Coordinates of C-alpha atoms (C1' of nucleotides) in Angstrom, one line a residue:
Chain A
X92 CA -5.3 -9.4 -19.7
X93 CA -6.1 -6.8 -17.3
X94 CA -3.7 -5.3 -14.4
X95 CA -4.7 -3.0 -12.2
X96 CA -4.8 0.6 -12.7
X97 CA -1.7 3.0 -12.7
X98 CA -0.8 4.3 -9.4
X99 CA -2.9 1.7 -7.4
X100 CA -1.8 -2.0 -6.1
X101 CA -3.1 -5.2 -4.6
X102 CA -1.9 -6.0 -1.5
X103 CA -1.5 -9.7 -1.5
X104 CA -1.9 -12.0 1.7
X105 CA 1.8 -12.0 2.4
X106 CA 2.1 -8.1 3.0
X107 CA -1.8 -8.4 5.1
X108 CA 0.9 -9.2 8.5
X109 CA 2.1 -5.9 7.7
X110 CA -1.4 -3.9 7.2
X111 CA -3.1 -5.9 10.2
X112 CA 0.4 -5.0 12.4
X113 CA 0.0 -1.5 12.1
X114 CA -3.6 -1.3 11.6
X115 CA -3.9 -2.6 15.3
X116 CA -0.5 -1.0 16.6
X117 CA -2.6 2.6 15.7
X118 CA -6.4 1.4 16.2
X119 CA -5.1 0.2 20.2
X120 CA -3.3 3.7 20.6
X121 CA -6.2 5.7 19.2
X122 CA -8.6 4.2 21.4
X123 CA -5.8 4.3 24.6
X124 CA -5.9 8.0 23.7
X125 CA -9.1 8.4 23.9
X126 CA -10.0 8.9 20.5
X127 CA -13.2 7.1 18.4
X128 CA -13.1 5.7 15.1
X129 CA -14.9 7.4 12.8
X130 CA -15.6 6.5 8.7
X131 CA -16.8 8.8 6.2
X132 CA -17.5 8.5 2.6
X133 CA -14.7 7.6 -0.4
X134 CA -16.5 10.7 -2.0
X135 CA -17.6 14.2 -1.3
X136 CA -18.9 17.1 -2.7
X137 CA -15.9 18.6 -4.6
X138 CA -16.6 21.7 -3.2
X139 CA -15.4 20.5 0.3
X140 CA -11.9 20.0 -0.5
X141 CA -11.9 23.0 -3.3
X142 CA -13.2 25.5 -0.5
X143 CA -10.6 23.8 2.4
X144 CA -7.3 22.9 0.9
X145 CA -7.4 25.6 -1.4
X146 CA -6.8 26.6 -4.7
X147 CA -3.7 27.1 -5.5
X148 CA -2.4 23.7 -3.8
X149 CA -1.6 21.5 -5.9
X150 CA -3.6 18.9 -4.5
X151 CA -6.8 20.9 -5.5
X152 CA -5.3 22.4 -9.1
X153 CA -3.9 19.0 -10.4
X154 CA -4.9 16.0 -8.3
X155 CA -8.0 15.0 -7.6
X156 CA -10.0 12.4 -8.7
X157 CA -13.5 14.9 -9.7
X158 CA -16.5 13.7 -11.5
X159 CA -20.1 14.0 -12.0
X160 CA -22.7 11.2 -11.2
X161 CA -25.5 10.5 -13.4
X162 CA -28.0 13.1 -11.3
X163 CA -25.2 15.9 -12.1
X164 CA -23.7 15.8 -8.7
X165 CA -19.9 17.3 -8.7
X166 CA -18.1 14.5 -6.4
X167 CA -14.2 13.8 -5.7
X168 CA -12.5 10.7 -4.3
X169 CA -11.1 11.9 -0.8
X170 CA -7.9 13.4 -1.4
X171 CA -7.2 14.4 2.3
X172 CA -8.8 13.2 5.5
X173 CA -9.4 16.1 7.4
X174 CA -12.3 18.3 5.8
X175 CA -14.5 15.3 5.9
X176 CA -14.3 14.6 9.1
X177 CA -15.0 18.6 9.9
X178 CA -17.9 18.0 7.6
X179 CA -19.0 15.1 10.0
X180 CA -18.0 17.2 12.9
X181 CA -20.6 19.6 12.1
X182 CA -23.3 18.1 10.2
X183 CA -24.2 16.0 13.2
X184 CA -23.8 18.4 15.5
X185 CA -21.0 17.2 17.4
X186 CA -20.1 20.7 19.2
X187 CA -22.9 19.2 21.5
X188 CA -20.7 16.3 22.6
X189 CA -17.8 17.3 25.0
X190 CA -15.0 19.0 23.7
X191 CA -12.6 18.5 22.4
X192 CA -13.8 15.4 20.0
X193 CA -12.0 13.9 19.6
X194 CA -11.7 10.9 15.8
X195 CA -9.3 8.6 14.3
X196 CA -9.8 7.2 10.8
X197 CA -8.3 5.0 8.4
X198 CA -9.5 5.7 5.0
X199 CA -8.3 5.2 1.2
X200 CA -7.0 8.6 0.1
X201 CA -7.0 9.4 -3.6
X202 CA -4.6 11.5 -5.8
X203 CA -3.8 11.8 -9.0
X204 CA 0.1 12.1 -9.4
X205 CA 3.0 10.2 -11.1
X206 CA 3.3 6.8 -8.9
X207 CA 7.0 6.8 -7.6
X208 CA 8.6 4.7 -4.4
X209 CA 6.0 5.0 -1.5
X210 CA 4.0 7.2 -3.7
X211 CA 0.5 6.0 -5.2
X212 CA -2.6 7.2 -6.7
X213 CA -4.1 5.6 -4.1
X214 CA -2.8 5.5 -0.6
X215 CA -4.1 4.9 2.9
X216 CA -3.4 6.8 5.9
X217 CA -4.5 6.7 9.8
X218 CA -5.4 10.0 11.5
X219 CA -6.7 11.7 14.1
X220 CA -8.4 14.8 14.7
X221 CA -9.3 16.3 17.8
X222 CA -11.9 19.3 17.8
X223 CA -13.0 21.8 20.0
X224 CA -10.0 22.8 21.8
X225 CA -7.4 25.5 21.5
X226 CA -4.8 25.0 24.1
X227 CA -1.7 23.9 23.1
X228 CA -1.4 20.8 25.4
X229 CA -4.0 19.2 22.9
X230 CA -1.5 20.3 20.1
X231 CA 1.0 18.3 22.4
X232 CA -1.4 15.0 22.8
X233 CA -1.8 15.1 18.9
X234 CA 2.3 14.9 18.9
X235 CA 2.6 12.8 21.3
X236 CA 0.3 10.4 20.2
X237 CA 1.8 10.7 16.3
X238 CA 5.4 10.3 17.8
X239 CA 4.4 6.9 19.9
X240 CA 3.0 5.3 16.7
X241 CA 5.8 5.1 15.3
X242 CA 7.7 4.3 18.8
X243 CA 5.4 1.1 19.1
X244 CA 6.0 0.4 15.6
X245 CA 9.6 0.2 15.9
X246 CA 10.3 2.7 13.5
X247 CA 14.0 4.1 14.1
X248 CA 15.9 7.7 13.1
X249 CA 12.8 9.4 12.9
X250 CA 12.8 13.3 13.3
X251 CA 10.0 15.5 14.3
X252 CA 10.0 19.0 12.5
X253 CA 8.1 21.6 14.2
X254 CA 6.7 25.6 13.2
X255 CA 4.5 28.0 13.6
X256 CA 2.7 29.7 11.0
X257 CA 0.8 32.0 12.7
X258 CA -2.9 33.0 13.0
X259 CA -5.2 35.0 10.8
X260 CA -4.1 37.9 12.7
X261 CA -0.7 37.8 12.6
X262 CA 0.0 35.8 9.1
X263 CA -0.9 38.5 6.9
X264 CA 1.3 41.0 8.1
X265 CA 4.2 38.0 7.7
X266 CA 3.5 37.6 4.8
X267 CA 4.0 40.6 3.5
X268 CA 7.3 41.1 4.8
X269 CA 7.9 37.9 3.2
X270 CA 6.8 39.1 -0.2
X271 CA 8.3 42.5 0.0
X272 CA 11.5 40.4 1.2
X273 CA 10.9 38.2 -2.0
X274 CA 9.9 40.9 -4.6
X275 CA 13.6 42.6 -5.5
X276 CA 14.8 39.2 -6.1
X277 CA 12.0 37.6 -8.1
X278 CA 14.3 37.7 -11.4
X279 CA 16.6 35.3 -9.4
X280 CA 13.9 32.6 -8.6
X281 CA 12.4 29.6 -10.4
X282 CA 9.6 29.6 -12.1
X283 CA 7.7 28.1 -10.2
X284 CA 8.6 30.3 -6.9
X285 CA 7.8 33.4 -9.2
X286 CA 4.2 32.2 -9.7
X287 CA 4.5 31.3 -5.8
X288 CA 5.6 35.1 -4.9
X289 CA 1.8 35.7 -6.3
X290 CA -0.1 33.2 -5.3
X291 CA 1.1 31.4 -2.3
X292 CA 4.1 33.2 -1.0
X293 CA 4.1 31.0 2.3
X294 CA 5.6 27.7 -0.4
X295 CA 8.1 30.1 -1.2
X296 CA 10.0 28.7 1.7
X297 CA 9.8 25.1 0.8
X298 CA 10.7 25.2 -2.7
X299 CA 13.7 22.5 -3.2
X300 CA 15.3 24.4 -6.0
X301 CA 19.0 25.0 -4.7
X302 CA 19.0 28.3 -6.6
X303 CA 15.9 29.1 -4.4
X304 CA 17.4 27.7 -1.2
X305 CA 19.6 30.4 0.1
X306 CA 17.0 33.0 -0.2
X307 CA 14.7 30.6 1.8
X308 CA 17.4 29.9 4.8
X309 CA 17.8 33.7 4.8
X310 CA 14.2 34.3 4.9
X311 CA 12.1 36.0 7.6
X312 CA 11.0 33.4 9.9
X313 CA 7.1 33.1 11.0
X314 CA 7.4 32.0 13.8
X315 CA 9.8 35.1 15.0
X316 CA 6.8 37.3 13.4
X317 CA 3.9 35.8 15.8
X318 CA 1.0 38.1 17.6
X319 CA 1.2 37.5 21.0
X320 CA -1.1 35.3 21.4
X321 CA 0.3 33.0 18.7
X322 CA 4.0 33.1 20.3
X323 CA 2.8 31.9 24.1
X324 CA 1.0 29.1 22.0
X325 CA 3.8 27.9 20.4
X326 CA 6.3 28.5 23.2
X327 CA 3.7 26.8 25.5
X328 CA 3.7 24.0 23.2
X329 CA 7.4 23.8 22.9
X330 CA 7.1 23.8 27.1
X331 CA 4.7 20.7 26.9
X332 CA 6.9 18.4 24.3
X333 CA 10.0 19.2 26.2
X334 CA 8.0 18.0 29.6
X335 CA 6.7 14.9 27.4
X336 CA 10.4 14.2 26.4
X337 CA 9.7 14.4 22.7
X338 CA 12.8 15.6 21.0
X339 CA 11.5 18.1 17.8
X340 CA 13.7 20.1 15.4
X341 CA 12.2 23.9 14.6
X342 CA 12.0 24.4 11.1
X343 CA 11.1 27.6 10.3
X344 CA 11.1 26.3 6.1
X345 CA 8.3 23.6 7.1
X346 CA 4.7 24.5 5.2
X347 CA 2.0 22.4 4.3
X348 CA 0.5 21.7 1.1
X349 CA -3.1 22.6 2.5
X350 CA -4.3 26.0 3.6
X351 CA -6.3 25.5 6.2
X352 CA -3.3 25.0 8.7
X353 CA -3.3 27.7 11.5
X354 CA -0.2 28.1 14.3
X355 CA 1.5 24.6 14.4
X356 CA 2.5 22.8 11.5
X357 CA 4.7 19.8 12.0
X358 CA 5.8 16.6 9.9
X359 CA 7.9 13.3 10.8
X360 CA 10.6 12.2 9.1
X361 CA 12.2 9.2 8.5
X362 CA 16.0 9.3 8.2
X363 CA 16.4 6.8 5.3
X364 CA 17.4 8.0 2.1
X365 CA 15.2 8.7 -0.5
X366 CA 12.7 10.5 -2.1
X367 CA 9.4 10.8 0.1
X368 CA 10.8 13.0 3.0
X369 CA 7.5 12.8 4.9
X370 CA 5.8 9.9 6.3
X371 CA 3.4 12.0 8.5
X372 CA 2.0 15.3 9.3
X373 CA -0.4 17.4 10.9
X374 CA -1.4 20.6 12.6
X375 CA -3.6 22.9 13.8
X376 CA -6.6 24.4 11.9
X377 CA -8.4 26.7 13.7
X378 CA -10.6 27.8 11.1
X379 CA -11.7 25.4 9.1
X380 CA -14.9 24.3 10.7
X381 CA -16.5 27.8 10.6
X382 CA -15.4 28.4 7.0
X383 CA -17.3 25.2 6.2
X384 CA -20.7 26.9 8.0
X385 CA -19.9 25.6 11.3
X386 CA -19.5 27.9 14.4
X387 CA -15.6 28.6 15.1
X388 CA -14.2 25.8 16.7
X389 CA -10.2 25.4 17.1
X390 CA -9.0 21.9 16.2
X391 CA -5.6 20.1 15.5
X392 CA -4.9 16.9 13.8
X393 CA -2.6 14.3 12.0
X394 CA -2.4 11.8 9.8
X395 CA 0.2 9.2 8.6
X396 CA 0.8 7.3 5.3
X397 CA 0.3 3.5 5.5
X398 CA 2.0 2.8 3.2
X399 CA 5.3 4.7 3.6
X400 CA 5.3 2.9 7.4
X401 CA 5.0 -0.3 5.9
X402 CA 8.1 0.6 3.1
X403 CA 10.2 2.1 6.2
X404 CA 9.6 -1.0 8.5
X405 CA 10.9 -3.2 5.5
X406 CA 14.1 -0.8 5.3
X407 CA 14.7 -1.3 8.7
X408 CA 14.1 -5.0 8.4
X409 CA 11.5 -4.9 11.2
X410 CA 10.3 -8.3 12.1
X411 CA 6.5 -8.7 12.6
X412 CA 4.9 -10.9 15.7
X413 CA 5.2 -13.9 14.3
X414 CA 1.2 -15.4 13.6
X415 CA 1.4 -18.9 13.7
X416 CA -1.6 -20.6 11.9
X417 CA -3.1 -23.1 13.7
X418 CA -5.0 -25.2 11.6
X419 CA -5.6 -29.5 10.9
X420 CA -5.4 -30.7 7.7
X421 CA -7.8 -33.5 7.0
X422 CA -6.2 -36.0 4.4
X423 CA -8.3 -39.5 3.7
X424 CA -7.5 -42.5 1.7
X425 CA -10.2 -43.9 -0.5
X426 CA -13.3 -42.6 -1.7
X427 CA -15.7 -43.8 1.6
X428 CA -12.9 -42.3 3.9
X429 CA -13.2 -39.0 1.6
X430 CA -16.5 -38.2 2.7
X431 CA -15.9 -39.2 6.3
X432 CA -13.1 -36.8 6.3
X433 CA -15.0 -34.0 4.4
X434 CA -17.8 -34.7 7.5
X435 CA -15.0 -34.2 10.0
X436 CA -13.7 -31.0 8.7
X437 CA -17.4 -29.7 9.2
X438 CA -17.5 -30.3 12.0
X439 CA -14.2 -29.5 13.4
X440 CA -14.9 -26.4 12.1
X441 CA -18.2 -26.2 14.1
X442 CA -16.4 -27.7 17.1
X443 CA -13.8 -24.3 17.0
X444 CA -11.2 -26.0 15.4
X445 CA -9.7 -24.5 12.4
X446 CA -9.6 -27.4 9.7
X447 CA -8.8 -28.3 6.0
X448 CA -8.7 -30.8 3.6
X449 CA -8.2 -31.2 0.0
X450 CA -10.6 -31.9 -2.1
X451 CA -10.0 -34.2 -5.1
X452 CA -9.5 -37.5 -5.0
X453 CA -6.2 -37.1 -4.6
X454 CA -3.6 -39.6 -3.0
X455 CA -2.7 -39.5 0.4
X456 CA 0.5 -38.6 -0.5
X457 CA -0.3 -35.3 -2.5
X458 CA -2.5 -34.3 0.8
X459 CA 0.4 -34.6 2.8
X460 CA 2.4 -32.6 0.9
X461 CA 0.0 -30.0 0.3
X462 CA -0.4 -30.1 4.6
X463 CA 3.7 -29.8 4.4
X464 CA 3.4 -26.6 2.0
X465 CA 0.4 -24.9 4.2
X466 CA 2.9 -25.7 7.5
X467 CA 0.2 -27.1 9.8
X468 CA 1.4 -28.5 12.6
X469 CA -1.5 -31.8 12.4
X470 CA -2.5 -33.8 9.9
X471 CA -5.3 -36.0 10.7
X472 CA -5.4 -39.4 8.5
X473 CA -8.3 -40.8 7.5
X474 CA -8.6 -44.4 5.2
X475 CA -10.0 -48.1 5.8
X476 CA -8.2 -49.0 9.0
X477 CA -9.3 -46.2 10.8
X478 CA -12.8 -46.0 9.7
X479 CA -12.9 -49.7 11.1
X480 CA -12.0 -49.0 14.5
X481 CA -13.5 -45.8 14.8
X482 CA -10.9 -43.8 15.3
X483 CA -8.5 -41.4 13.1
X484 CA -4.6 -41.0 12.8
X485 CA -2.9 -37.8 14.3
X486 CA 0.3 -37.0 13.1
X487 CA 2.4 -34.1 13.6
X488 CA 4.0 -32.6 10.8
X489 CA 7.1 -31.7 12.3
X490 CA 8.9 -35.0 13.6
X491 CA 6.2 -37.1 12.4
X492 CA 5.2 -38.8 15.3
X493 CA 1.6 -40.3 14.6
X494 CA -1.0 -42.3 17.2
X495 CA -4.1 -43.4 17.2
X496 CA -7.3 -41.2 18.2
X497 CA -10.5 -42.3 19.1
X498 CA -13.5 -40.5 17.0
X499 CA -15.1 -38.9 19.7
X500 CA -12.2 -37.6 21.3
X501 CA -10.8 -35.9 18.5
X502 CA -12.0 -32.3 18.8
X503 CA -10.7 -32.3 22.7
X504 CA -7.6 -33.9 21.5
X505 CA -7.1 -31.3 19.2
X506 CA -8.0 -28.4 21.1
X507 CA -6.0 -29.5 23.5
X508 CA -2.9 -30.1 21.1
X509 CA -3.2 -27.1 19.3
X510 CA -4.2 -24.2 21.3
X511 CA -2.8 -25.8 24.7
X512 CA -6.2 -26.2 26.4
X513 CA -8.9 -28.6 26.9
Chain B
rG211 C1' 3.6 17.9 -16.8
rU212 C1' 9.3 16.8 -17.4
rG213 C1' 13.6 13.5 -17.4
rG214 C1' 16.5 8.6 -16.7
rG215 C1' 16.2 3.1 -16.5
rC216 C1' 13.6 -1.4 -17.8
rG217 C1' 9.8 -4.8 -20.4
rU218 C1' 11.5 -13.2 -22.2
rC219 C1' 6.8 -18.9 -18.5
rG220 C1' 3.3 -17.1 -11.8
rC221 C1' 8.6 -15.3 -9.8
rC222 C1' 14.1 -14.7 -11.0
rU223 C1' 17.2 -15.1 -15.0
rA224 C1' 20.0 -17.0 -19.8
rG225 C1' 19.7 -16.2 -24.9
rC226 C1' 21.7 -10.3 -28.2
rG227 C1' 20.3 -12.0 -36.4
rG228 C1' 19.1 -18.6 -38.1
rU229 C1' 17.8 -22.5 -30.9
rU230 C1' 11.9 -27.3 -31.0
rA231 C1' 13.3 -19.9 -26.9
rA232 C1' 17.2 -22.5 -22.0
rG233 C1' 17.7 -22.9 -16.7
rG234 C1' 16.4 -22.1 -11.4
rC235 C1' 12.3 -21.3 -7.9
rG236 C1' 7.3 -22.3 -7.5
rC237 C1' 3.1 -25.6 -9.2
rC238 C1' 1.2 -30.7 -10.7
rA239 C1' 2.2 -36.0 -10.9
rG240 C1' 5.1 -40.5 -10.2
rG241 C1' 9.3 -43.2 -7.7
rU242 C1' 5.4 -50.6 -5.0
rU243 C1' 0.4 -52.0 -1.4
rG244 C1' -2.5 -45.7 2.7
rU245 C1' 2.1 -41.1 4.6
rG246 C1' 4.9 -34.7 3.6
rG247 C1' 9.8 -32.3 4.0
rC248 C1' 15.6 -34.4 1.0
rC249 C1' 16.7 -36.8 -3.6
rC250 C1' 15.3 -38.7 -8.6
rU251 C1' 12.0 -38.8 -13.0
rG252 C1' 8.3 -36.7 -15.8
rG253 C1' 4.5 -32.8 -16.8
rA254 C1' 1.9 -28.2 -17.3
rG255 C1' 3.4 -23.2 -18.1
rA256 C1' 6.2 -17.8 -22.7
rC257 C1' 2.8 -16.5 -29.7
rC258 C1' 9.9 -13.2 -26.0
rG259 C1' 4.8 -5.8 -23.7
rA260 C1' 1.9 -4.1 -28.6
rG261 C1' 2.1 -2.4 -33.6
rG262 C1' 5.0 -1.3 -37.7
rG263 C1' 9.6 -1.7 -40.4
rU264 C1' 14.9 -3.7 -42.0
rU265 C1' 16.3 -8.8 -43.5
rC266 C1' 16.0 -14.8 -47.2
rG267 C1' 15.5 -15.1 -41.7
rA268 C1' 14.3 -11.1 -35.5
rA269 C1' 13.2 -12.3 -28.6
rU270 C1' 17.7 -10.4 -30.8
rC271 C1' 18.6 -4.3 -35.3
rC272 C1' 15.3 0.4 -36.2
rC273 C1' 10.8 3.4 -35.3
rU274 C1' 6.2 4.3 -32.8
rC275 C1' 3.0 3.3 -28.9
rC276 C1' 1.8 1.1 -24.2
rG277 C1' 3.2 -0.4 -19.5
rC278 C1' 6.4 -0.7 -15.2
rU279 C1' 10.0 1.8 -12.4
rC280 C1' 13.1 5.7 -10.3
rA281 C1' 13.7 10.9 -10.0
rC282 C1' 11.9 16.2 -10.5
rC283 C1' 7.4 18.7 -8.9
rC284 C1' 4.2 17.9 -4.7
rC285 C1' 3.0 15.2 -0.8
rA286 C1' 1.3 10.6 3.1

RNA sequence: GUGGGCGUCGCCUAGCGGUUAAGGCGCCAGGUUGUGGCCCUGGAGACCGAGGGUUCGAAUCCCUCCGCUCACCCCA
């Protein structure tokens, strides 16, 4: 027998409510936004995500999905969203369109880690980019727009953490205050935030170790060692959320796991317990479309794990508009009636009318308890006596009243029963 | 990559050295002639994750592997 592969799932009709929920719940913002859906390709060349998350991240050192096709080609399975929609931006020469541009996507994200609670191998999120913009009210939209998803979904004890990480202008001279801050008390550090101290001295701040924390909390802050231009930025977009009303915590410890990130960094939250402390994040990334060939173009963006909504709706026991199906289920008695009511379902299907039947020869009352199980709301009867007259039995399920229906008049009868309207 | 927990019908669970491996849910069928839900009866469905061992005898004890899961790491 086979199962599916580690890391991965099926998602079975009863959780599609949940998928289609917030699918349209972030599709209808999007577009209220003013953002277009764009797709791009499960794969890329490697080189994309190597050259724009960075080496050094994890993400690009120990989980991607990387292989060659048969012409030799070096391709990974998307393991972010953003870079390939960069890539889009430019190769079809979208800094012709207005600025910003501005995208949303829902895409299959791939990662090779060890599957935990709302962690998988593969994962969907939603996100949005928006391109060709530097002021920090866009920054704000991107937030605001993140924060309302989860608002409309009816997500609960949600936090926003918010920093600044500075520009290429400012972020080197931070960081090496940070290292030389670091260096004297490298002997006192984990492993891992020794080998950070080298390579990426920015994750220093993050680590989770509680030997590492106190020297993090102490820690020079970036966003108290911004160039001008990158402190009226970030104070500006403080301004704007403050004016939107969207409450935000500053966390000078908050880093992301990619490089490209330039000034604002910021990640959601849930309050619940557990492991995965992030549902979404985003920020800016100012330079990430020249370093891929483009011309420099500023840009800010987002993006939100599906499933780890889904998982913190369920915690919070968050009901879903309820979907009521409203279909007729054909039953028949004998084998003439059988193919009369096989003709009918035809074509109250053609007629609009969502219809079904079983399809052995079953008795009549096997079909009616399969119509019970399915929960329609009609059953239509079809046998001897009916075909007689010309006419077919309604009953509804619930109560079981039952009448007699002419033939002709039973797609009107229906619509009119089952979606109100004639 | 590193730890902890767990693997018995589709799902949940009992069995913990000798049972035809049990029960509940679900599924299928029947309970008079063409009628669901409740109830009753019956049926299908498990070589007890895999492979080794210990033993007269193993789902039950031991070992190895595999898988799932939670946590670390990292992230969505």
């Amino acid at each position: 027998m086979y199962s599916l592969p580690r890391g991965t799932q099926d998602i079975l009709p009863p959780d599609q409510p949940y998928w289609r929920y917030v699918q349209e719940v972030a599709e209808g913002l999007c577009r209220h936004y003013g953002y277009q859906r764009i797709d791009t390709p499960v794969f890329e060349e490697t080189a994309l995500f190597v050259r724009t998350v960075g080496e050094g991240t994890d993400i690009v050192d120990k989980e991607m999905y990387t292989f060659q096709d048969k012409g030799g080609a070096n391709l990974t399975l998307r393991p972010e969203g953003t870079a390939p929609v960069c890539r889009a931006y430019i190769q079809h020469g979208m800094h012709n369109l207005p600025q910003p541009v501005k995208l949303y996507y829902f895409a299959p994200i791939f990662r090779y880690d060890r599957p935990q609670a709302g962690r998988f191998r593969q994962h969907h999120q939603v996100g949005f980019e928006a391109i060709g913009e530097a002021d920090p009210a866009l920054d704000a939209e991107v937030i605001d727009l993140a924060w309302r998803l989860y608002v409309d979904l009816g997500l609960r004890g949600m936090s926003l953490e918010l920093n600044s990480i500075g520009c290429p202008a400012c972020r080197p001279a931070y960081l090496e205050s940070l290292v030389a801050y670091y260096r004297p008390l490298a002997a006192l550090l984990c492993r891992d935030c020794q080998a950070r101290l080298e390579r990426n001295p920015l994750r220093l701040l993050d680590c989770k170790k509680e030997g590492c924390q106190p020297y993090a909390g102490e820690a020079l802050k970036s966003s108290e060692h911004l160039c001008a231009d990158c402190r009226e930025h970030f104070e500006s977009l403080q301004r704007r959320l403050a004016r939107l009303g969207i409450p935000f915590h500053l966390n000078h410890r908050l880093v992301r796991g990619l490089d490209y990130y330039t000034r604002t960094v910021f990640e959601v939250q849930p309050q619940e317990e557990g492991a995965q402390s992030t549902i979404g994040g985003g920020g800016r990334y100012d330079s990430l479309i020249e370093q891929l060939g483009g011309k420099s173009t500023p840009a800010v963006g987002f993006a939100t794990g599906i499933e780890r909504i889904i998982l913190n709706m369920k915690r919070q026991g968050i009901d879903l508009p309820a979907q009521a199906e409203a279909t007729v289920f054909v039953s028949y008695a004998g084998d003439v009636a059988r193919e009369q009511a096989l003709d009918l379902v035809a074509r109250l299907r053609r007629e609009g009318i969502p219809a079904t039947s079983a399809f052995d020869r079953k008795s009549l009352k096997a079909q009616l308890r399969q119509a019970d199980a399915r929960g329609v709301r009609f059953a239509l009867i079809l046998g001897e006596d009916e075909l007689r007259d010309g006419a077919v039995t309604l009953r509804e399920m619930e109560g079981g009243r039952q009448e007699r229906i002419e033939a002709a008049r039973i797609p009107e009868e229906l619509r009119w029963r089952v979606f109100g309207k004639s």
